[in-house]
Amino acid sequence: MKVAVVGATGLVGTKMMQVLEERNFPVTELLPVASERSVGKEVSFKGKTYKVIGMQQAIDEKPQVAIFSAGGGTSLEWAPKFAAAGITVIDNSSAWRMDPTKKLVVPEINASVLTSEDKIIANPNCSTIQMVVALNPLHKAYQMKRVIVSTYQSVTGTGKKAVDQLFNERTGKDGDKAYAHPIDLNVIPQIDVFTDNGYTKEEMKMTNETIKILQDDSIRLTATAIRIPVIGGHSESINVEFEKEFDLDEVRQLLSEAPGVVLQDNIAESQYPMPLNAHEKDEVFVGRLRRDETQPKTLNLWVVSDNLRKGAATNAVQIAEYLLAQKLI
């Protein structure tokens, strides 16, 4: 299969090629695609070197699938052009997520909504993906009423410039800044820009995308998204109130059996999810399970996942794997 990776020189694009290789996706020809300033640069894939090409050349090469991670503006301009050429686009930006004509997909939850007619498929926000993978089996069993989530998000979610800022600050070097404030030895309570209601775009993405993925507009969700000086993955403290009563042992059983979830919940041995251990892994790790003792039918849990992998690259590749397995591409 001929596969284009759009945004191939970025953090997520590089990770997408790594994941395609690791999961042995049947790539017969790779088309690394990037902006004009990156055309001609070289990337490696499966021991071979490939030259980066431009957008129009990629369309002319007619890949079956194009995995985009090049920003919302690029996606809005180019994804429809790829789709018009019959190429299936899996887009990692926020451009198409809330478009009612586009599917927003986490394969463990709702891949079955996809058809051969879907030529632009949206990959959800990284912090949304790990949260819904963890919550979906519990929602099916107990029906979520209200979710309060606070995120602790890796600088890798911002990109290479943010990673460089963190390590430059750590070593006392000057350099470009991705954030308006220092990030090393600090916590920044802002991810993306603020909206009219005082929430950031990141926080509203989590609210709106969760409802769309789970197809349940009765869920009330409020989020606070925080940037912290780590690189291994995003962490989330989640408080969820259910309609039905739950048993903690049954909750553990449901999570241990859920696709894409790894239960790490042994406080006697100080075992719980951490970004350091989630780094370079595809699963969503869940632990610190306990009842909220202030109100009934309410659970606290801690969820961690590598945001560049399951939060972006792996989820996109899993969508491609599903399309291929179902003969939709």
mmCIF file of C-alpha atoms in Angstrom:
data_model
loop_
_atom_site.group_PDB
_atom_site.id
_atom_site.type_symbol
_atom_site.label_atom_id
_atom_site.label_comp_id
_atom_site.label_asym_id
_atom_site.label_seq_id
_atom_site.Cartn_x
_atom_site.Cartn_y
_atom_site.Cartn_z
ATOM 1 C CA MET A 1 0.000 0.000 0.000
ATOM 2 C CA LYS A 2 1.239 3.462 -0.907
ATOM 3 C CA VAL A 3 1.035 5.682 2.206
ATOM 4 C CA ALA A 4 1.621 9.418 2.544
ATOM 5 C CA VAL A 5 2.621 10.957 5.876
ATOM 6 C CA VAL A 6 1.884 14.674 5.730
ATOM 7 C CA GLY A 7 3.948 16.637 8.221
ATOM 8 C CA ALA A 8 6.634 13.965 8.089
ATOM 9 C CA THR A 9 9.389 16.130 9.575
ATOM 10 C CA GLY A 10 7.455 17.116 12.724
ATOM 11 C CA LEU A 11 7.348 15.348 16.097
ATOM 12 C CA VAL A 12 4.063 13.559 15.407
ATOM 13 C CA GLY A 13 4.880 12.833 11.758
ATOM 14 C CA THR A 14 8.162 11.238 12.774
ATOM 15 C CA LYS A 15 6.295 9.176 15.372
ATOM 16 C CA MET A 16 3.725 8.124 12.757
ATOM 17 C CA MET A 17 6.456 6.667 10.564
ATOM 18 C CA GLN A 18 7.929 4.895 13.588
ATOM 19 C CA VAL A 19 4.542 3.399 14.495
ATOM 20 C CA LEU A 20 3.836 2.344 10.886
ATOM 21 C CA GLU A 21 7.156 0.512 10.930
ATOM 22 C CA GLU A 22 6.725 -1.066 14.365
ATOM 23 C CA ARG A 23 3.207 -2.318 13.631
ATOM 24 C CA ASN A 24 4.261 -3.676 10.230
ATOM 25 C CA PHE A 25 1.607 -1.744 8.355
ATOM 26 C CA PRO A 26 1.909 -2.955 4.747
ATOM 27 C CA VAL A 27 3.649 0.112 3.326
ATOM 28 C CA THR A 28 4.980 -0.734 -0.130
ATOM 29 C CA GLU A 29 5.871 2.891 -0.818
ATOM 30 C CA LEU A 30 6.211 5.731 1.674
ATOM 31 C CA LEU A 31 5.560 9.315 0.623
ATOM 32 C CA PRO A 32 6.932 11.700 3.271
ATOM 33 C CA VAL A 33 5.237 15.055 2.712
ATOM 34 C CA ALA A 34 5.891 18.460 4.263
ATOM 35 C CA SER A 35 5.825 22.175 3.581
ATOM 36 C CA GLU A 36 7.845 23.649 0.742
ATOM 37 C CA ARG A 37 10.688 24.648 3.055
ATOM 38 C CA SER A 38 11.203 20.988 3.989
ATOM 39 C CA VAL A 39 10.989 19.546 0.466
ATOM 40 C CA GLY A 40 14.174 17.696 -0.381
ATOM 41 C CA LYS A 41 15.039 16.861 3.222
ATOM 42 C CA GLU A 42 15.570 13.180 3.949
ATOM 43 C CA VAL A 43 13.771 10.888 6.382
ATOM 44 C CA SER A 44 14.368 7.218 7.109
ATOM 45 C CA PHE A 45 11.820 4.404 7.155
ATOM 46 C CA LYS A 46 12.546 0.677 7.461
ATOM 47 C CA GLY A 47 16.227 1.215 6.801
ATOM 48 C CA LYS A 48 15.661 3.233 3.627
ATOM 49 C CA THR A 49 16.061 6.950 3.019
ATOM 50 C CA TYR A 50 13.251 8.935 1.417
ATOM 51 C CA LYS A 51 13.208 12.504 0.160
ATOM 52 C CA VAL A 52 10.413 14.750 1.423
ATOM 53 C CA ILE A 53 8.009 15.851 -1.300
ATOM 54 C CA GLY A 54 5.426 18.627 -1.565
ATOM 55 C CA MET A 55 1.643 18.434 -1.302
ATOM 56 C CA GLN A 56 0.700 18.448 -4.964
ATOM 57 C CA GLN A 57 3.312 15.855 -5.851
ATOM 58 C CA ALA A 58 1.906 13.617 -3.127
ATOM 59 C CA ILE A 59 -1.599 13.914 -4.594
ATOM 60 C CA ASP A 60 -0.239 13.156 -8.061
ATOM 61 C CA GLU A 61 1.399 9.981 -6.675
ATOM 62 C CA LYS A 62 -2.097 8.726 -5.674
ATOM 63 C CA PRO A 63 -1.467 7.013 -2.308
ATOM 64 C CA GLN A 64 -4.389 4.996 -0.925
ATOM 65 C CA VAL A 65 -4.149 6.714 2.449
ATOM 66 C CA ALA A 66 -2.635 9.971 3.732
ATOM 67 C CA ILE A 67 -2.051 10.456 7.446
ATOM 68 C CA PHE A 68 -1.954 14.181 8.222
ATOM 69 C CA SER A 69 -0.196 15.886 11.106
ATOM 70 C CA ALA A 70 0.581 19.281 9.686
ATOM 71 C CA GLY A 71 -1.713 21.683 11.543
ATOM 72 C CA GLY A 72 -5.298 22.777 11.106
ATOM 73 C CA GLY A 73 -4.740 25.390 8.403
ATOM 74 C CA THR A 74 -2.812 22.959 6.207
ATOM 75 C CA SER A 75 -5.461 20.319 6.722
ATOM 76 C CA LEU A 76 -8.337 22.640 5.865
ATOM 77 C CA GLU A 77 -6.601 23.593 2.631
ATOM 78 C CA TRP A 78 -5.191 20.237 1.522
ATOM 79 C CA ALA A 79 -7.247 17.392 2.987
ATOM 80 C CA PRO A 80 -10.199 18.102 0.637
ATOM 81 C CA LYS A 81 -7.796 18.075 -2.333
ATOM 82 C CA PHE A 82 -6.419 14.673 -1.315
ATOM 83 C CA ALA A 83 -9.963 13.404 -0.722
ATOM 84 C CA ALA A 84 -11.117 14.700 -4.131
ATOM 85 C CA ALA A 85 -8.369 12.568 -5.693
ATOM 86 C CA GLY A 86 -9.826 9.479 -3.983
ATOM 87 C CA ILE A 87 -7.240 9.381 -1.200
ATOM 88 C CA THR A 88 -8.469 8.549 2.306
ATOM 89 C CA VAL A 89 -7.213 11.174 4.774
ATOM 90 C CA ILE A 90 -6.752 10.474 8.487
ATOM 91 C CA ASP A 91 -6.247 13.901 10.019
ATOM 92 C CA ASN A 92 -4.614 14.572 13.367
ATOM 93 C CA SER A 93 -5.438 18.293 13.576
ATOM 94 C CA SER A 94 -8.518 19.872 15.128
ATOM 95 C CA ALA A 95 -9.747 21.051 11.711
ATOM 96 C CA TRP A 96 -12.411 18.405 11.080
ATOM 97 C CA ARG A 97 -13.171 16.963 14.519
ATOM 98 C CA MET A 98 -16.407 18.798 15.191
ATOM 99 C CA ASP A 99 -17.544 18.910 11.555
ATOM 100 C CA PRO A 100 -20.880 17.042 11.639
ATOM 101 C CA THR A 101 -20.115 15.476 8.242
ATOM 102 C CA LYS A 102 -16.833 13.906 9.479
ATOM 103 C CA LYS A 103 -16.326 10.892 11.747
ATOM 104 C CA LEU A 104 -14.271 11.326 14.936
ATOM 105 C CA VAL A 105 -12.761 7.943 15.688
ATOM 106 C CA VAL A 106 -11.084 6.043 18.506
ATOM 107 C CA PRO A 107 -10.860 2.487 17.120
ATOM 108 C CA GLU A 108 -11.463 0.742 20.466
ATOM 109 C CA ILE A 109 -14.765 2.609 20.757
ATOM 110 C CA ASN A 110 -16.376 3.545 17.447
ATOM 111 C CA ALA A 111 -14.409 2.321 14.413
ATOM 112 C CA SER A 112 -17.590 0.603 13.227
ATOM 113 C CA VAL A 113 -19.024 3.998 12.167
ATOM 114 C CA LEU A 114 -16.534 4.139 9.275
ATOM 115 C CA THR A 115 -17.502 3.407 5.675
ATOM 116 C CA SER A 116 -15.732 3.532 2.323
ATOM 117 C CA GLU A 117 -17.405 6.917 1.750
ATOM 118 C CA ASP A 118 -15.419 8.531 4.583
ATOM 119 C CA LYS A 119 -12.542 10.239 2.808
ATOM 120 C CA ILE A 120 -11.596 12.602 5.655
ATOM 121 C CA ILE A 121 -11.517 10.954 9.077
ATOM 122 C CA ALA A 122 -10.688 12.960 12.200
ATOM 123 C CA ASN A 123 -8.269 11.786 14.883
ATOM 124 C CA PRO A 124 -9.395 13.165 18.284
ATOM 125 C CA ASN A 125 -7.365 15.358 20.611
ATOM 126 C CA CYS A 126 -4.659 13.478 22.532
ATOM 127 C CA SER A 127 -6.091 14.185 25.973
ATOM 128 C CA THR A 128 -9.576 13.158 24.808
ATOM 129 C CA ILE A 129 -8.384 9.846 23.348
ATOM 130 C CA GLN A 130 -6.816 8.473 26.511
ATOM 131 C CA MET A 131 -9.735 9.624 28.644
ATOM 132 C CA VAL A 132 -12.457 8.011 26.530
ATOM 133 C CA VAL A 133 -10.496 4.751 26.114
ATOM 134 C CA ALA A 134 -10.441 4.482 29.919
ATOM 135 C CA LEU A 135 -13.996 5.674 30.526
ATOM 136 C CA ASN A 136 -15.859 3.911 27.716
ATOM 137 C CA PRO A 137 -16.138 0.460 29.397
ATOM 138 C CA LEU A 138 -17.337 2.139 32.596
ATOM 139 C CA HIS A 139 -19.804 4.328 30.694
ATOM 140 C CA LYS A 140 -21.291 1.238 29.053
ATOM 141 C CA ALA A 141 -21.686 -0.449 32.434
ATOM 142 C CA TYR A 142 -22.799 2.422 34.671
ATOM 143 C CA GLN A 143 -23.752 5.409 32.419
ATOM 144 C CA MET A 144 -21.666 8.497 33.095
ATOM 145 C CA LYS A 145 -23.515 11.591 34.324
ATOM 146 C CA ARG A 146 -20.730 14.060 35.040
ATOM 147 C CA VAL A 147 -16.965 14.092 34.533
ATOM 148 C CA ILE A 148 -14.447 16.474 36.107
ATOM 149 C CA VAL A 149 -10.988 16.121 34.588
ATOM 150 C CA SER A 150 -7.714 17.895 35.265
ATOM 151 C CA THR A 151 -4.889 17.170 32.847
ATOM 152 C CA TYR A 152 -1.125 17.274 33.364
ATOM 153 C CA GLN A 153 0.190 17.404 29.828
ATOM 154 C CA SER A 154 3.636 16.787 28.363
ATOM 155 C CA VAL A 155 5.520 19.501 26.478
ATOM 156 C CA THR A 156 5.670 17.109 23.502
ATOM 157 C CA GLY A 157 2.019 18.005 22.912
ATOM 158 C CA THR A 158 3.184 21.464 21.835
ATOM 159 C CA GLY A 159 5.975 20.210 19.578
ATOM 160 C CA LYS A 160 9.742 20.269 19.163
ATOM 161 C CA LYS A 161 10.029 23.962 20.004
ATOM 162 C CA ALA A 162 8.520 23.309 23.444
ATOM 163 C CA VAL A 163 10.793 20.327 24.098
ATOM 164 C CA ASP A 164 13.760 22.507 23.144
ATOM 165 C CA GLN A 165 12.548 25.269 25.469
ATOM 166 C CA LEU A 166 12.329 22.835 28.398
ATOM 167 C CA PHE A 167 15.836 21.473 27.904
ATOM 168 C CA ASN A 168 17.309 24.888 27.085
ATOM 169 C CA GLU A 169 15.950 26.202 30.390
ATOM 170 C CA ARG A 170 17.234 23.146 32.196
ATOM 171 C CA THR A 171 20.751 23.675 30.843
ATOM 172 C CA GLY A 172 20.763 27.483 30.958
ATOM 173 C CA LYS A 173 20.757 28.053 27.188
ATOM 174 C CA ASP A 174 18.961 30.778 25.279
ATOM 175 C CA GLY A 175 16.596 29.763 22.515
ATOM 176 C CA ASP A 176 13.159 30.128 20.957
ATOM 177 C CA LYS A 177 10.214 30.021 23.327
ATOM 178 C CA ALA A 178 7.055 27.996 22.739
ATOM 179 C CA TYR A 179 5.417 29.325 25.901
ATOM 180 C CA ALA A 180 4.916 32.792 27.341
ATOM 181 C CA HIS A 181 6.387 31.595 30.659
ATOM 182 C CA PRO A 182 9.235 29.313 31.743
ATOM 183 C CA ILE A 183 8.189 25.652 31.729
ATOM 184 C CA ASP A 184 11.044 24.020 33.656
ATOM 185 C CA LEU A 185 10.273 23.890 37.392
ATOM 186 C CA ASN A 186 6.881 25.370 36.560
ATOM 187 C CA VAL A 187 3.270 24.487 35.765
ATOM 188 C CA ILE A 188 1.345 26.520 33.177
ATOM 189 C CA PRO A 189 -2.470 26.468 33.526
ATOM 190 C CA GLN A 190 -3.085 27.241 29.860
ATOM 191 C CA ILE A 191 -3.132 24.932 26.836
ATOM 192 C CA ASP A 192 -4.168 26.632 23.585
ATOM 193 C CA VAL A 193 -5.940 29.996 23.551
ATOM 194 C CA PHE A 194 -8.717 31.122 25.857
ATOM 195 C CA THR A 195 -12.289 31.202 24.560
ATOM 196 C CA ASP A 196 -15.109 33.586 25.509
ATOM 197 C CA ASN A 197 -16.260 31.404 28.420
ATOM 198 C CA GLY A 198 -12.856 31.497 30.131
ATOM 199 C CA TYR A 199 -11.951 27.934 29.154
ATOM 200 C CA THR A 200 -9.133 27.171 26.729
ATOM 201 C CA LYS A 201 -9.706 25.516 23.364
ATOM 202 C CA GLU A 202 -8.021 22.374 24.737
ATOM 203 C CA GLU A 203 -10.530 22.180 27.586
ATOM 204 C CA MET A 204 -13.495 22.663 25.268
ATOM 205 C CA LYS A 205 -12.120 20.028 22.863
ATOM 206 C CA MET A 206 -12.276 17.474 25.652
ATOM 207 C CA THR A 207 -15.891 18.393 26.414
ATOM 208 C CA ASN A 208 -17.182 18.467 22.847
ATOM 209 C CA GLU A 209 -15.179 15.554 21.430
ATOM 210 C CA THR A 210 -16.156 13.195 24.258
ATOM 211 C CA ILE A 211 -19.839 13.772 23.556
ATOM 212 C CA LYS A 212 -19.332 13.179 19.822
ATOM 213 C CA ILE A 213 -17.237 10.010 20.204
ATOM 214 C CA LEU A 214 -19.528 8.427 22.798
ATOM 215 C CA GLN A 215 -22.641 9.747 20.979
ATOM 216 C CA ASP A 216 -24.216 10.840 24.245
ATOM 217 C CA ASP A 217 -25.015 14.510 24.775
ATOM 218 C CA SER A 218 -26.301 13.843 28.293
ATOM 219 C CA ILE A 219 -22.721 13.630 29.600
ATOM 220 C CA ARG A 220 -21.631 16.776 31.415
ATOM 221 C CA LEU A 221 -17.865 17.243 31.337
ATOM 222 C CA THR A 222 -15.691 20.048 32.641
ATOM 223 C CA ALA A 223 -11.929 20.187 32.141
ATOM 224 C CA THR A 224 -8.855 22.071 33.335
ATOM 225 C CA ALA A 225 -5.813 21.520 31.101
ATOM 226 C CA ILE A 226 -2.314 22.086 32.504
ATOM 227 C CA ARG A 227 1.137 21.981 30.892
ATOM 228 C CA ILE A 228 3.884 20.389 33.015
ATOM 229 C CA PRO A 229 7.649 19.900 32.399
ATOM 230 C CA VAL A 230 7.631 16.221 31.371
ATOM 231 C CA ILE A 231 8.077 14.515 27.998
ATOM 232 C CA GLY A 232 6.764 10.961 28.505
ATOM 233 C CA GLY A 233 3.028 11.476 28.149
ATOM 234 C CA HIS A 234 -0.126 13.119 29.447
ATOM 235 C CA SER A 235 -1.653 12.390 32.850
ATOM 236 C CA GLU A 236 -5.266 12.978 33.888
ATOM 237 C CA SER A 237 -7.043 13.067 37.225
ATOM 238 C CA ILE A 238 -10.648 12.100 36.528
ATOM 239 C CA ASN A 239 -13.680 12.255 38.818
ATOM 240 C CA VAL A 240 -16.709 10.577 37.250
ATOM 241 C CA GLU A 241 -20.256 10.355 38.579
ATOM 242 C CA PHE A 242 -22.429 7.500 37.279
ATOM 243 C CA GLU A 243 -26.172 6.943 37.054
ATOM 244 C CA LYS A 244 -25.776 3.400 38.402
ATOM 245 C CA GLU A 245 -23.986 2.087 41.466
ATOM 246 C CA PHE A 246 -20.671 0.340 40.862
ATOM 247 C CA ASP A 247 -18.473 -2.196 42.604
ATOM 248 C CA LEU A 248 -14.768 -1.383 42.695
ATOM 249 C CA ASP A 249 -13.728 -4.974 42.018
ATOM 250 C CA GLU A 250 -16.036 -5.035 38.998
ATOM 251 C CA VAL A 251 -14.561 -1.707 37.827
ATOM 252 C CA ARG A 252 -11.080 -3.229 38.013
ATOM 253 C CA GLN A 253 -12.286 -6.273 36.091
ATOM 254 C CA LEU A 254 -13.891 -4.144 33.365
ATOM 255 C CA LEU A 255 -10.745 -2.060 32.953
ATOM 256 C CA SER A 256 -8.422 -5.073 32.954
ATOM 257 C CA GLU A 257 -10.463 -6.574 30.093
ATOM 258 C CA ALA A 258 -10.930 -3.345 28.097
ATOM 259 C CA PRO A 259 -9.107 -3.098 24.746
ATOM 260 C CA GLY A 260 -6.150 -0.742 24.840
ATOM 261 C CA VAL A 261 -6.190 -0.397 28.635
ATOM 262 C CA VAL A 262 -3.577 -1.578 31.146
ATOM 263 C CA LEU A 263 -4.617 -1.569 34.805
ATOM 264 C CA GLN A 264 -1.837 -0.478 37.185
ATOM 265 C CA ASP A 265 -3.539 -0.228 40.543
ATOM 266 C CA ASN A 266 -1.517 -1.776 43.354
ATOM 267 C CA ILE A 267 -0.994 0.911 45.983
ATOM 268 C CA ALA A 268 0.585 -1.578 48.402
ATOM 269 C CA GLU A 269 3.492 -1.820 45.944
ATOM 270 C CA SER A 270 3.304 1.873 44.895
ATOM 271 C CA GLN A 271 2.204 0.784 41.415
ATOM 272 C CA TYR A 272 0.253 3.367 39.458
ATOM 273 C CA PRO A 273 0.537 4.962 36.009
ATOM 274 C CA MET A 274 3.315 7.468 35.376
ATOM 275 C CA PRO A 275 4.448 9.183 32.153
ATOM 276 C CA LEU A 276 7.955 7.845 32.649
ATOM 277 C CA ASN A 277 6.615 4.295 32.259
ATOM 278 C CA ALA A 278 4.000 5.088 29.584
ATOM 279 C CA HIS A 279 6.625 6.633 27.289
ATOM 280 C CA GLU A 280 6.885 4.829 23.907
ATOM 281 C CA LYS A 281 3.951 2.537 24.728
ATOM 282 C CA ASP A 282 0.624 2.366 22.899
ATOM 283 C CA GLU A 283 -1.685 1.535 25.799
ATOM 284 C CA VAL A 284 -3.704 3.732 28.148
ATOM 285 C CA PHE A 285 -2.671 3.100 31.759
ATOM 286 C CA VAL A 286 -5.232 3.405 34.569
ATOM 287 C CA GLY A 287 -4.800 3.349 38.342
ATOM 288 C CA ARG A 288 -5.473 5.051 41.705
ATOM 289 C CA LEU A 289 -9.044 3.734 41.570
ATOM 290 C CA ARG A 290 -11.086 4.827 44.579
ATOM 291 C CA ARG A 291 -14.543 5.969 45.511
ATOM 292 C CA ASP A 292 -15.268 9.643 45.935
ATOM 293 C CA GLU A 293 -16.298 9.624 49.580
ATOM 294 C CA THR A 294 -18.114 12.958 49.301
ATOM 295 C CA GLN A 295 -20.931 11.736 47.074
ATOM 296 C CA PRO A 296 -22.491 8.453 45.867
ATOM 297 C CA LYS A 297 -21.826 6.580 42.619
ATOM 298 C CA THR A 298 -18.657 8.590 41.976
ATOM 299 C CA LEU A 299 -15.208 7.278 41.116
ATOM 300 C CA ASN A 300 -11.719 8.815 41.069
ATOM 301 C CA LEU A 301 -9.113 7.451 38.684
ATOM 302 C CA TRP A 302 -5.714 8.415 37.246
ATOM 303 C CA VAL A 303 -5.071 7.921 33.527
ATOM 304 C CA VAL A 304 -1.732 8.179 31.693
ATOM 305 C CA SER A 305 -0.770 7.634 28.060
ATOM 306 C CA ASP A 306 1.982 8.581 25.610
ATOM 307 C CA ASN A 307 0.390 11.514 23.787
ATOM 308 C CA LEU A 308 2.542 11.166 20.669
ATOM 309 C CA ARG A 309 1.586 7.496 20.322
ATOM 310 C CA LYS A 310 -1.957 6.585 21.414
ATOM 311 C CA GLY A 311 -2.773 10.282 21.632
ATOM 312 C CA ALA A 312 -1.822 10.844 17.989
ATOM 313 C CA ALA A 313 0.253 8.501 15.808
ATOM 314 C CA THR A 314 -0.914 5.106 17.057
ATOM 315 C CA ASN A 315 -4.591 6.043 17.010
ATOM 316 C CA ALA A 316 -4.243 7.250 13.396
ATOM 317 C CA VAL A 317 -2.439 4.070 12.328
ATOM 318 C CA GLN A 318 -5.062 1.947 14.110
ATOM 319 C CA ILE A 319 -7.735 3.715 12.051
ATOM 320 C CA ALA A 320 -5.789 2.847 8.890
ATOM 321 C CA GLU A 321 -5.447 -0.769 10.081
ATOM 322 C CA TYR A 322 -9.224 -0.980 10.604
ATOM 323 C CA LEU A 323 -9.951 0.499 7.165
ATOM 324 C CA LEU A 324 -7.599 -2.027 5.600
ATOM 325 C CA ALA A 325 -8.977 -5.004 7.555
ATOM 326 C CA GLN A 326 -12.552 -4.061 6.577
ATOM 327 C CA LYS A 327 -11.508 -3.503 2.927
ATOM 328 C CA LEU A 328 -12.564 0.145 3.116
ATOM 329 C CA ILE A 329 -9.304 1.259 1.453
#
